[in-house]
Coordinates of C-alpha atoms and ligand atoms in Angstrom, one line a residue:
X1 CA 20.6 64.5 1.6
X2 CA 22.0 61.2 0.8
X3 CA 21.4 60.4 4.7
X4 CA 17.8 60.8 4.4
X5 CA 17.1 59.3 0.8
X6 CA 18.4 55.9 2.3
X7 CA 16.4 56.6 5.2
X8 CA 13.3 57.1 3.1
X9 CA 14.7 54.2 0.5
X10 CA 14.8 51.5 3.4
X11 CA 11.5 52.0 5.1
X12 CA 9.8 52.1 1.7
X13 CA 11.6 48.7 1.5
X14 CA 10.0 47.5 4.9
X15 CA 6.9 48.7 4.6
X16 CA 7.0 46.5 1.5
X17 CA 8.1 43.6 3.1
X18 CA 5.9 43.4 5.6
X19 CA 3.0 44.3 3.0
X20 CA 3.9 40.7 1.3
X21 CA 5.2 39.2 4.4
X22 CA 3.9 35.5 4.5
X23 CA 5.5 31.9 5.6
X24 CA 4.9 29.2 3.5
X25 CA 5.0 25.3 4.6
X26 CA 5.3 22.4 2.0
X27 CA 4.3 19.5 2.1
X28 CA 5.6 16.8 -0.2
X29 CA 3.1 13.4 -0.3
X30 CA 3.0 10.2 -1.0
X31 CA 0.7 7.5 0.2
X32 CA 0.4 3.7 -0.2
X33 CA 4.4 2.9 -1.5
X34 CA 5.5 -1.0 -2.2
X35 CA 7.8 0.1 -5.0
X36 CA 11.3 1.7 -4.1
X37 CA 12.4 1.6 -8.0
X38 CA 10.5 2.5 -11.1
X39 CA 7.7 0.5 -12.5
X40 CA 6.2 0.3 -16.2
X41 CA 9.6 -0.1 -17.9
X42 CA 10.9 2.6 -15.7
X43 CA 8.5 4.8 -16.7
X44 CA 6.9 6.3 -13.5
X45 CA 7.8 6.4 -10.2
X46 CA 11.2 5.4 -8.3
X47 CA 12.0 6.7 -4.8
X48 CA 15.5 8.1 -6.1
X49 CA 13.4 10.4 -8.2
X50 CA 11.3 11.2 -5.3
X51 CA 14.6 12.5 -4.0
X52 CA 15.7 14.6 -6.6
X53 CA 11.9 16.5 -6.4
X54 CA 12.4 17.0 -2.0
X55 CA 16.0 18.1 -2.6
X56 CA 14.8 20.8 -5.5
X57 CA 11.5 21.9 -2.8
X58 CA 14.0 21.9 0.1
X59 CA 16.2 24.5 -1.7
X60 CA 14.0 27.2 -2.6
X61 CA 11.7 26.5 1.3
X62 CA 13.6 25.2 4.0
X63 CA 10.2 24.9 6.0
X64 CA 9.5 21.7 3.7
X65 CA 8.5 18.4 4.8
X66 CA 8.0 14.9 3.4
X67 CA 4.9 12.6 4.5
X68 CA 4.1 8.9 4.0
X69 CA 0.5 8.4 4.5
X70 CA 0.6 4.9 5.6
X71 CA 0.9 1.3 3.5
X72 CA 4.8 0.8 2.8
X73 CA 5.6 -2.0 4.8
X74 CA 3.4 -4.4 3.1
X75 CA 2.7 -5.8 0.6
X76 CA 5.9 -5.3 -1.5
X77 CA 7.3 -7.8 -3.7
X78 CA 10.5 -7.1 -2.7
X79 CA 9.9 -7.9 1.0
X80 CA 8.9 -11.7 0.0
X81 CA 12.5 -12.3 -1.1
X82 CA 15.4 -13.2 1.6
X83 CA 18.4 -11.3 2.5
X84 CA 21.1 -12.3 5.2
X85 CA 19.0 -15.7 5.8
X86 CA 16.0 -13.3 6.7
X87 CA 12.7 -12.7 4.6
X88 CA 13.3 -8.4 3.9
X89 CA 9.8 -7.7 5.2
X90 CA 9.7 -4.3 4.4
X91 CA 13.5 -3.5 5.1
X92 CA 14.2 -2.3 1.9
X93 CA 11.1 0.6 2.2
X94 CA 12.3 1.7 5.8
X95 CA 15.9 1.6 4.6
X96 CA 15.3 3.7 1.3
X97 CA 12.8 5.9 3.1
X98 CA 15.3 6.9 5.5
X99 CA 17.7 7.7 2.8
X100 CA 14.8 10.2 0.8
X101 CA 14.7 12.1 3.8
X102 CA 11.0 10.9 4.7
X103 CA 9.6 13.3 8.1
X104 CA 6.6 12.0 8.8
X105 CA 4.3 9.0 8.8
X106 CA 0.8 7.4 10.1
X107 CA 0.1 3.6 10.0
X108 CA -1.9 2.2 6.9
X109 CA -3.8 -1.3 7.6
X110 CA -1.2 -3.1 5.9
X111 CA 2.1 -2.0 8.2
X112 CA 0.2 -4.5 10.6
X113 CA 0.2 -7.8 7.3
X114 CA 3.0 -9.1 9.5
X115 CA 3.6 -10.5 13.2
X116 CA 4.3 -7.9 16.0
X117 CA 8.0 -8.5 15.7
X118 CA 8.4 -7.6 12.4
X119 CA 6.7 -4.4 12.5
X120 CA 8.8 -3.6 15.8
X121 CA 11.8 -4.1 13.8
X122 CA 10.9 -1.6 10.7
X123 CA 9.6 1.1 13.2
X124 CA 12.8 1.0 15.2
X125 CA 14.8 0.8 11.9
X126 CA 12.7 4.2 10.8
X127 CA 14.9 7.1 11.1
X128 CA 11.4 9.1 10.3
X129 CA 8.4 9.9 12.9
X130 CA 5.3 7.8 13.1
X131 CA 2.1 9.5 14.4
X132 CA -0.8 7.5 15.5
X133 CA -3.8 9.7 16.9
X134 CA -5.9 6.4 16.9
X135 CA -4.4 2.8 16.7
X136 CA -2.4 1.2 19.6
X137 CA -0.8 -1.8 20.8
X138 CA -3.1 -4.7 22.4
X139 CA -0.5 -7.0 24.4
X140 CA -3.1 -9.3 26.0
X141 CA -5.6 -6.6 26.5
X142 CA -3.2 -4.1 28.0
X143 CA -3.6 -0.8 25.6
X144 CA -0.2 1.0 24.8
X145 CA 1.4 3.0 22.7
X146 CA 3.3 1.4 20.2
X147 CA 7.1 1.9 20.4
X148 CA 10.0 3.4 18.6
X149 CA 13.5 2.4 19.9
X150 CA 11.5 2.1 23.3
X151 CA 9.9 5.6 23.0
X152 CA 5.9 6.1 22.8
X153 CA 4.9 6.8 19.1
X154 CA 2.5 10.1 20.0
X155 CA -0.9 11.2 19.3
X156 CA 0.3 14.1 17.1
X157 CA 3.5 16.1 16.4
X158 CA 4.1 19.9 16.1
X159 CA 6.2 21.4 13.6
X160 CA 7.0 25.0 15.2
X161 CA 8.6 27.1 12.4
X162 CA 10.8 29.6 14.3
X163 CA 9.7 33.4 13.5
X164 CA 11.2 35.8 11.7
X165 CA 10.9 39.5 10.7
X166 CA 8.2 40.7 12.7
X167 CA 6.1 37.5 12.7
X168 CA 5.3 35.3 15.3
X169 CA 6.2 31.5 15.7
X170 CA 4.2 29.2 13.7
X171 CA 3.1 25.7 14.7
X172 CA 0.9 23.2 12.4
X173 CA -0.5 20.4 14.8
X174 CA -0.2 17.1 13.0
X175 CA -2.8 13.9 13.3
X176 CA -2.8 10.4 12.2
X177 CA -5.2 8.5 11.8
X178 CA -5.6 4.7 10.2
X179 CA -8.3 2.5 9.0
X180 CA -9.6 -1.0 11.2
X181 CA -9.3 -2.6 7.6
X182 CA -8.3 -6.4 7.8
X183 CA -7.5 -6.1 12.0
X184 CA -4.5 -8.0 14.0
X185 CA -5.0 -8.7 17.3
X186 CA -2.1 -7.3 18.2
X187 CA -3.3 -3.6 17.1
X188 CA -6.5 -1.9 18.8
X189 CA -8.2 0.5 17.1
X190 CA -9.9 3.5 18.0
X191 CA -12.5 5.2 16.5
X192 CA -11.5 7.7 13.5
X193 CA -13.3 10.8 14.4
X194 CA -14.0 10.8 18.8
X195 CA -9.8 9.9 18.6
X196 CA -8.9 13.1 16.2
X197 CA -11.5 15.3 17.9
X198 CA -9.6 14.6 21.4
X199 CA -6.6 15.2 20.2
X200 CA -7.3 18.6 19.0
X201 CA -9.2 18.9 22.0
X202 CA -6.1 18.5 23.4
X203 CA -3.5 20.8 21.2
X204 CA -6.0 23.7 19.9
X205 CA -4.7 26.5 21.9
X206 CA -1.3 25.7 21.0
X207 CA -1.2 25.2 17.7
X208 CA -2.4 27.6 14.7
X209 CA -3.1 25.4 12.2
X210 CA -4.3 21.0 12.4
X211 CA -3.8 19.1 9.7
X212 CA -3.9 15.3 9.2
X213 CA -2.5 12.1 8.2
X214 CA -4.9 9.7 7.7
X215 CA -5.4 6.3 5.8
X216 CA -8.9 6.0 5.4
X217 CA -11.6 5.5 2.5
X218 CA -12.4 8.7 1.1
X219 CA -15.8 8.6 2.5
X220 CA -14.2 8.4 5.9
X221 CA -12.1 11.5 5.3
X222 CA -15.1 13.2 4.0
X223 CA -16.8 12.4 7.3
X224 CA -13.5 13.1 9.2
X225 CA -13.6 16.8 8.0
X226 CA -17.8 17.0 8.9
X227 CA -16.9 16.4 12.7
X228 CA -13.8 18.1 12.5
X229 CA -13.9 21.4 10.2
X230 CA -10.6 22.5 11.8
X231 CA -8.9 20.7 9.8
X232 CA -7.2 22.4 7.3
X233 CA -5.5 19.7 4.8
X234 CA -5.9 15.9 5.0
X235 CA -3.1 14.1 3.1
X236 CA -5.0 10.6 2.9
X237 CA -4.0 7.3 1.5
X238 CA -5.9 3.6 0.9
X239 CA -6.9 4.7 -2.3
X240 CA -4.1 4.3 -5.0
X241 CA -5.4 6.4 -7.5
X242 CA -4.7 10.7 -7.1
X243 CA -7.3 12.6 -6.3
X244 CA -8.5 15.9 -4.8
X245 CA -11.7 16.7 -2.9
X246 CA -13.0 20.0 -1.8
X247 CA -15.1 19.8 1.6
X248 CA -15.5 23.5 3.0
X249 CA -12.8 24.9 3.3
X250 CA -10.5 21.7 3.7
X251 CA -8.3 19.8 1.4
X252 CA -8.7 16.4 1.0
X253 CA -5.8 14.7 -1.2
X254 CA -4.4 11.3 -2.5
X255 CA -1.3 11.0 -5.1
X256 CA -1.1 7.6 -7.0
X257 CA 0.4 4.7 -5.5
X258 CA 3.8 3.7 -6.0
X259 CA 5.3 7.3 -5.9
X260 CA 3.6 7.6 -9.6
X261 CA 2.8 10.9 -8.2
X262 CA 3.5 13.2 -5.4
X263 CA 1.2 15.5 -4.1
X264 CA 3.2 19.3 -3.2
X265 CA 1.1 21.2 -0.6
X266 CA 2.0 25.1 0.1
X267 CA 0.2 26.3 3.0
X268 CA 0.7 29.8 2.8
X269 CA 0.5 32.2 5.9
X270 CA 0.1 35.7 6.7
X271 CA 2.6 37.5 9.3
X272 CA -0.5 36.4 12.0
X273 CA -0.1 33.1 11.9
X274 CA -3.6 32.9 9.7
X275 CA -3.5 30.6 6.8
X276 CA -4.6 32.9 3.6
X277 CA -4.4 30.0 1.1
X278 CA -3.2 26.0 0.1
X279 CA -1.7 25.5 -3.0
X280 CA -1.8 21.7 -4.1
X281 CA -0.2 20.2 -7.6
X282 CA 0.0 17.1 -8.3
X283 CA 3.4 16.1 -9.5
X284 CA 4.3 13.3 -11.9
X285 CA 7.4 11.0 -10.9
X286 CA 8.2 10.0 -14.5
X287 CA 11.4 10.0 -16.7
X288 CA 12.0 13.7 -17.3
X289 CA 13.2 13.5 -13.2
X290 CA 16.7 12.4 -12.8
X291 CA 17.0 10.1 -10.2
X292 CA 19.4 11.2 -7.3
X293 CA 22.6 9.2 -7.6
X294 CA 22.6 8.1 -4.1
X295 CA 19.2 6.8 -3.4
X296 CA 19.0 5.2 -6.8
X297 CA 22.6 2.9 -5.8
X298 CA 20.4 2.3 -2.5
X299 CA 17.8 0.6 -4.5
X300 CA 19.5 -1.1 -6.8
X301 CA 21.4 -2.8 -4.1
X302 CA 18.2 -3.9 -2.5
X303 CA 16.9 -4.7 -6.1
X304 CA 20.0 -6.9 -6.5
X305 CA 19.3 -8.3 -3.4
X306 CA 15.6 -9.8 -3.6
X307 CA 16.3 -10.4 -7.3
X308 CA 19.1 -13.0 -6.8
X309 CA 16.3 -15.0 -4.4
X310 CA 13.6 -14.6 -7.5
X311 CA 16.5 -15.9 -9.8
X312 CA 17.1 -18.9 -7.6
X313 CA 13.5 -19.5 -7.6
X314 CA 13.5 -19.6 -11.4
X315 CA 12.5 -16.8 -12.3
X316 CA 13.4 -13.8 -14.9
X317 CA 12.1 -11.1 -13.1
X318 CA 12.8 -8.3 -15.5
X319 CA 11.5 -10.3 -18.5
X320 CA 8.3 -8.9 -20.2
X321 CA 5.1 -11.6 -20.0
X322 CA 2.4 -9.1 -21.7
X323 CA 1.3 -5.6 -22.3
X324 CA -1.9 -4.9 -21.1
X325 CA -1.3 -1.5 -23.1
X326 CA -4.6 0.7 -22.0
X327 CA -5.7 -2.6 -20.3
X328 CA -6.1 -2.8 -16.8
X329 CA -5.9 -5.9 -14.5
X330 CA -7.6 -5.1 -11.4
X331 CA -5.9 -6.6 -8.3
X332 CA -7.4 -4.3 -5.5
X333 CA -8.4 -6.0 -2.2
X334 CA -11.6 -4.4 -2.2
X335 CA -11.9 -6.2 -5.4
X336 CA -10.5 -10.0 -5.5
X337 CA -11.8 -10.0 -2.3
X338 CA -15.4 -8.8 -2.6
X339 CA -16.4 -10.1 -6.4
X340 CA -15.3 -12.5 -9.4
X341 CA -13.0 -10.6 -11.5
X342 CA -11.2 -10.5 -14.5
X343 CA -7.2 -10.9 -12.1
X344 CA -9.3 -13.6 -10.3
X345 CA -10.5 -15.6 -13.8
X346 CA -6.9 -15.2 -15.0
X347 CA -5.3 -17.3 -12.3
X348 CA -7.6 -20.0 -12.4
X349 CA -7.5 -20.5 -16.1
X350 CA -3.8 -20.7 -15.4
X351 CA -4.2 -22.9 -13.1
X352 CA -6.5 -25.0 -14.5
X353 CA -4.7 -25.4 -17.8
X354 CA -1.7 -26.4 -15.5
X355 CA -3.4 -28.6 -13.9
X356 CA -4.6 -30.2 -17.3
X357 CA -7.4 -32.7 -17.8
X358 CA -10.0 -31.2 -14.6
X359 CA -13.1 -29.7 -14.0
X360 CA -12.9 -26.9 -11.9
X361 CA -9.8 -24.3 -10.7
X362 CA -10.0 -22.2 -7.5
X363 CA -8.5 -20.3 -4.8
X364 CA -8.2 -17.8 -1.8
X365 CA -8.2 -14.5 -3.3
X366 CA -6.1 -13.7 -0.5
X367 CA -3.6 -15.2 -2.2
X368 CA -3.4 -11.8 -4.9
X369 CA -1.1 -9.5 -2.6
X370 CA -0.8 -6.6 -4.7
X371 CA -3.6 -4.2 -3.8
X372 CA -3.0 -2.7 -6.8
X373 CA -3.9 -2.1 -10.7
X374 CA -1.8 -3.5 -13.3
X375 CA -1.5 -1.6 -16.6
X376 CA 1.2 -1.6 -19.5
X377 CA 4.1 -3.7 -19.9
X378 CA 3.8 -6.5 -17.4
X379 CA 7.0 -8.3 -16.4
X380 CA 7.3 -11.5 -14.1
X381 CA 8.5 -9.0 -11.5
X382 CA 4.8 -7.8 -11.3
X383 CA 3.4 -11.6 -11.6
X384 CA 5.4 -12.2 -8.0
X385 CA 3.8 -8.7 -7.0
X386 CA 0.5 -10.3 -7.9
X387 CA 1.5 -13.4 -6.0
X388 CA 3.9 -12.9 -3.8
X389 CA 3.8 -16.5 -1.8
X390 CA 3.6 -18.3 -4.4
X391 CA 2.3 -22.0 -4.1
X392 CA 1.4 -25.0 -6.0
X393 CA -1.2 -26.4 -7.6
X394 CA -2.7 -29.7 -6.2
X395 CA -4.8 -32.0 -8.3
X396 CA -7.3 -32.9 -6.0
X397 CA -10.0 -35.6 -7.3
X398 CA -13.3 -34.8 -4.6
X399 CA -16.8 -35.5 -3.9
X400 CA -19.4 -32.9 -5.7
X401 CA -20.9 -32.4 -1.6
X402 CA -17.2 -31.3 -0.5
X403 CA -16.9 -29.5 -3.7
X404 CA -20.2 -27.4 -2.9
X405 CA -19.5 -26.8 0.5
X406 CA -16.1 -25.2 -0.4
X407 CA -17.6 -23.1 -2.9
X408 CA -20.4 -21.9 -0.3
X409 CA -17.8 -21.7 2.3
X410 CA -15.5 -18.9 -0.2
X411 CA -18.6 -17.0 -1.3
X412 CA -19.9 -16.3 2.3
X413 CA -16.9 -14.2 3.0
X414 CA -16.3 -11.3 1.0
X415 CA -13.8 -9.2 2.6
X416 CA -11.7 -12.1 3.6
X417 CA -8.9 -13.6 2.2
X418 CA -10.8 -17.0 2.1
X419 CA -13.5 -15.1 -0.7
X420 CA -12.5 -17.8 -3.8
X421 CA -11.7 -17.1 -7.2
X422 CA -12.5 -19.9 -9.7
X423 CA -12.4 -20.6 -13.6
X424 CA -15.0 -23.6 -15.0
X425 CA -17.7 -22.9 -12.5
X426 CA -21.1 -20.9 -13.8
X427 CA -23.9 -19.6 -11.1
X428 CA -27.3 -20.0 -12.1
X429 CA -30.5 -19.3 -10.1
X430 CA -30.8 -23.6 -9.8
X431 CA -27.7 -23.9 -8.1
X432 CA -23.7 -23.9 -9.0
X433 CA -23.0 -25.6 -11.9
X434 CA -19.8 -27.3 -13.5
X435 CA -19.2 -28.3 -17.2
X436 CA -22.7 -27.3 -17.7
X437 CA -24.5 -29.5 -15.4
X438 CA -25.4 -28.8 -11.6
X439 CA -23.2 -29.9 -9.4
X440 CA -24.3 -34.1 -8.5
X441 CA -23.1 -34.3 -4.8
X442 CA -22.0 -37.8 -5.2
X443 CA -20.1 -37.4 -8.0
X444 CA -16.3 -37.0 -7.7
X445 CA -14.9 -33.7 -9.7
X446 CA -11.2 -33.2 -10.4
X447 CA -9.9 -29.2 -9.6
X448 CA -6.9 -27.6 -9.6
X449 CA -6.3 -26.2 -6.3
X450 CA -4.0 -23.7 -4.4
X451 CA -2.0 -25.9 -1.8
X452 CA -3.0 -22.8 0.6
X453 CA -6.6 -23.8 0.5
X454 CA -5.9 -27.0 1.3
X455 CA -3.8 -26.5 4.7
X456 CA -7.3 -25.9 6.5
X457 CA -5.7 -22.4 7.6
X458 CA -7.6 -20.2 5.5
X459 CA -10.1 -18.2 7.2
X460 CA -13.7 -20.6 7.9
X461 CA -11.5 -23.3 5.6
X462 CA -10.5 -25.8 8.3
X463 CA -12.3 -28.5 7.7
X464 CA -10.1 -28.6 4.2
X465 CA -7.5 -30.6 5.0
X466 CA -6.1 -33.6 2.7
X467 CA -7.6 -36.0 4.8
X468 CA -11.5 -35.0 4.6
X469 CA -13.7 -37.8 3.9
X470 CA -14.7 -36.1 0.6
X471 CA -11.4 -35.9 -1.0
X472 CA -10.4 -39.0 -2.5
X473 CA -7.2 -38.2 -4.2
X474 CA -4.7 -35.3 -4.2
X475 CA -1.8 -35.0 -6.9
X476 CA 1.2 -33.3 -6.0
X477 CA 3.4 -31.7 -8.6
X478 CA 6.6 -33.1 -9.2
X479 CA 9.7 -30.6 -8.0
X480 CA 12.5 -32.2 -9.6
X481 CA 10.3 -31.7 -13.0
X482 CA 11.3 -28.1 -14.2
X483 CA 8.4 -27.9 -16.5
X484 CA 5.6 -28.7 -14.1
X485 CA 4.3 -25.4 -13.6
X486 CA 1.9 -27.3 -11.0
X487 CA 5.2 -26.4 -9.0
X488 CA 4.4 -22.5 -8.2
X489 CA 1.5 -20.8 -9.5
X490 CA 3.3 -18.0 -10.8
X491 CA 4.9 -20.4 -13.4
X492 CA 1.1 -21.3 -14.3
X493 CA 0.2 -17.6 -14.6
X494 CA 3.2 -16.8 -16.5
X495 CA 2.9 -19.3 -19.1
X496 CA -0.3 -18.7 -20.0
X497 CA 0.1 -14.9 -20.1
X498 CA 2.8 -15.8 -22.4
X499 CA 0.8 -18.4 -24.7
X500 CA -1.8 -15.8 -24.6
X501 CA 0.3 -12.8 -25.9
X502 CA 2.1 -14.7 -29.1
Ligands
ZN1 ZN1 -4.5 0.6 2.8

């Protein structure tokens, strides 16, 4: 009797099982990440409590997997400083990213902001994968893969999730794909949607679920999942700010930058291999997270690090300047670079009141690194994010032509670096005018310039070199005069900030 009541008990307990038997994959996302500690104060984010949120996930689902879609490398603050006689470049991400346990990776347009050999270096320092379905190297016109530790980066990747009970081996086919934003010559770029559609082409009767990577503009994913509705989940990037699009039956996501967020996917699938459902919460990295122990000595050591070359520079990194509270300073490329802003008109009344006693301020948006929005407490840490190069400011006494042909030259270039930012110059249908009067080609106007600008290497800027006819006296600060804040423009930008927060 007892025989047969376990009998009876354990296939009632199969049958069970197999009713509710379903595999679940996570997915744990973050995109666009310059920031290995916390920001605001501490507040939000911090990659040590990124840590502690993978390590809870990967206890209760060992099928769980961490994904970077694309911009780490650059343009982090940190990076500028120098360690071991070398500028970090991104050695600090790759190095704390290996430590979080990071799977899985596609480029974003600013892992190419430096030469080839730097990027070389970070990708064979990566202990995670990097999946490019669309962007390769261009030696001299010769197309190849780019390398890890002398191994091709692939197309895609396959995660094959052994089976178990009665189900069958699972396999989620992985793309990347990355934006032709700012291009190297070094990288060729492929287009977004043939490149993805081959791949699948290529992987479809092996796989039983595609999902990308990609680092795109929204409107790009959108169209990415038109031409490709087999897509199931696109964890994007670009954008810094978390969002979540519906387009058929496909997922399109984005978590803040900065590991403010995390997005947690659960892809949920039935014993054949059919996805029944994603499940996708956005999770807040803030202050009730405890950072991991581990990962958070990681960063402070490379904190420590850059911080010492910031202190030798004179500055106080940690030291408040202002708090925007609500406010927020706008420091996107696609908006220093494409339009007079409030970041922009900051700067150069800095620089102008720096400068003291001229006309006109301006400078190479490209010279604003952060591709980012400021908001809250604002330390000097954040004005070196801003600015990461630095600079000075040159008093530059030149003729109203030269002066108009500069200013034509940085508004016919949105989108590149060499788009200016000014303070003390108003357009008006007659023409550009300074101090209220049109600009008199003959006369000679004093501005406060970035030293940049005046290299003749900005983008359509060579003719702006120190010895054009049209400039007729440049000022240099003086270095061994601590208070000059002509000397870096990050000294200008600070002061200010701090005159305009008493
Ligand atoms: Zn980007």
């Amino acid at each position: 009797m007892l025989n047969i009541f376990k009998i009876v008990f354990i296939a009632v307990l199969v049958s069970c099982s197999s009713l509710s038997q379903t595999t679940e994959v996570v997915f744990i996302q973050m995109n666009d990440v310059y920031e290995i500690a916390p920001l605001e104060g501490g507040k939000y984010g911090g990659l040590a409590r990124v840590k502690t949120v993978i390590d809870n996930i990967k206890q209760t689902n060992p099928h769980t997997y961490v994904i970077l879609s694309g911009d780490f490398i650059s343009p982090s603050a940190l990076g500028t400083s120098t360690y071991e006689d070398k500028r970090i470049n991104g050695r600090q991400m790759v190095d704390v990213l290996n430590a979080i346990g990071l799977d899985y990776v596609t480029f974003g347009n600013h892992e190419f902001d430096y030469k080839y050999e730097v990027l070389q270096d970070r990708l064979n320092e990566s202990k995670f994968k990097w999946i490019s379905s669309n962007t390769f190297q261009n030696t001299n016109g010769e197309i190849t893969a780019f390398k890890q530790n002398s191994i091709a980066l692939p197309e895609y990747h396959l995660i094959k999730i052994p089976a178990y009970l009665k189900g069958m081996p699972l396999t989620v086919g992985i793309i990347g794909i990355c934006i032709d934003a700012n291009k190297q010559p070094y990288v060729s770029y492929n287009d977004y949607y043939s490149s993805a559609k081959k791949v699948y082409t290529s992987i479809k009767d092996s796989i039983d679920c595609l999902i990308g990577i990609t680092h795109l503009n929204i409107d790009e994913d959108k169209k990415l999942v038109a031409e490709l509705p087999e897509l199931k989940l696109i964890m994007g990037g670009h954008e810094h700010v978390n969002m979540l699009h519906k387009v058929g039956e496909t997922i399109i996501t984005k978590a803040d930058a900065n590991a403010i967020t995390v997005y947690v996917h659960r892809l949920i699938f039935d014993e054949q291999n059919k996805l029944l459902e994603i499940k996708s919460e956005l999770l807040s990295i803030d202050e009730n997270i405890p950072e991991d122990p581990k990962t958070k000595k990681l960063v402070d050591e490379w904190v420590t690090r850059a911080f010492k070359g910031f202190y030798d520079k004179g500055f106080d990194p940690l030291k408040m300047v202002i708090d925007l509270k609500k406010d927020t300073l706008d420091g996107k490329d696609e908006t220093v670079r494409y339009s007079q802003c409030a970041l922009g008109y900051l700067i150069g009344t800095a620089m102008f009141y720096a400068a003291k006693d001229v006309d006109i301020a301006f400078f190479n948006s490209g010279a604003i690194r952060i591709d980012d929005k400021l908001t809250g407490e604002i330390t000097q840490y954040d004005i070196i994010r801003v600015l990461p190069f630095g600079g000075k400011i040159l008093k530059v006494e030149l003729k109203g032509s030269l002066l108009k042909q500069i200013i034509e030259t940085g508004f016919s270039q949105p989108g590149s670096g060499g788009y200016i930012q000014y303070y003390g110059l108003e357009q008006t249908a007659a023409g550009y005018k300074v101090k209220n009067a049109l600009i008199d080609e003959n006369k000679v106007y004093s501005a406060a310039v970035a030293d940049y600008l005046l290299s003749g290497m900005e983008h359509n800027f060579g003719y702006l070199t120190k010895d054009n006819p049209g400039i007729i006296k440049v000022t240099e600060p003086n270095p061994a005069d601590k208070n000059d804040l002509c000397n870096d423009v990050r000294f200008a930008v600070i002061n200010y900030l701090e005159k305009w927060n008493r």
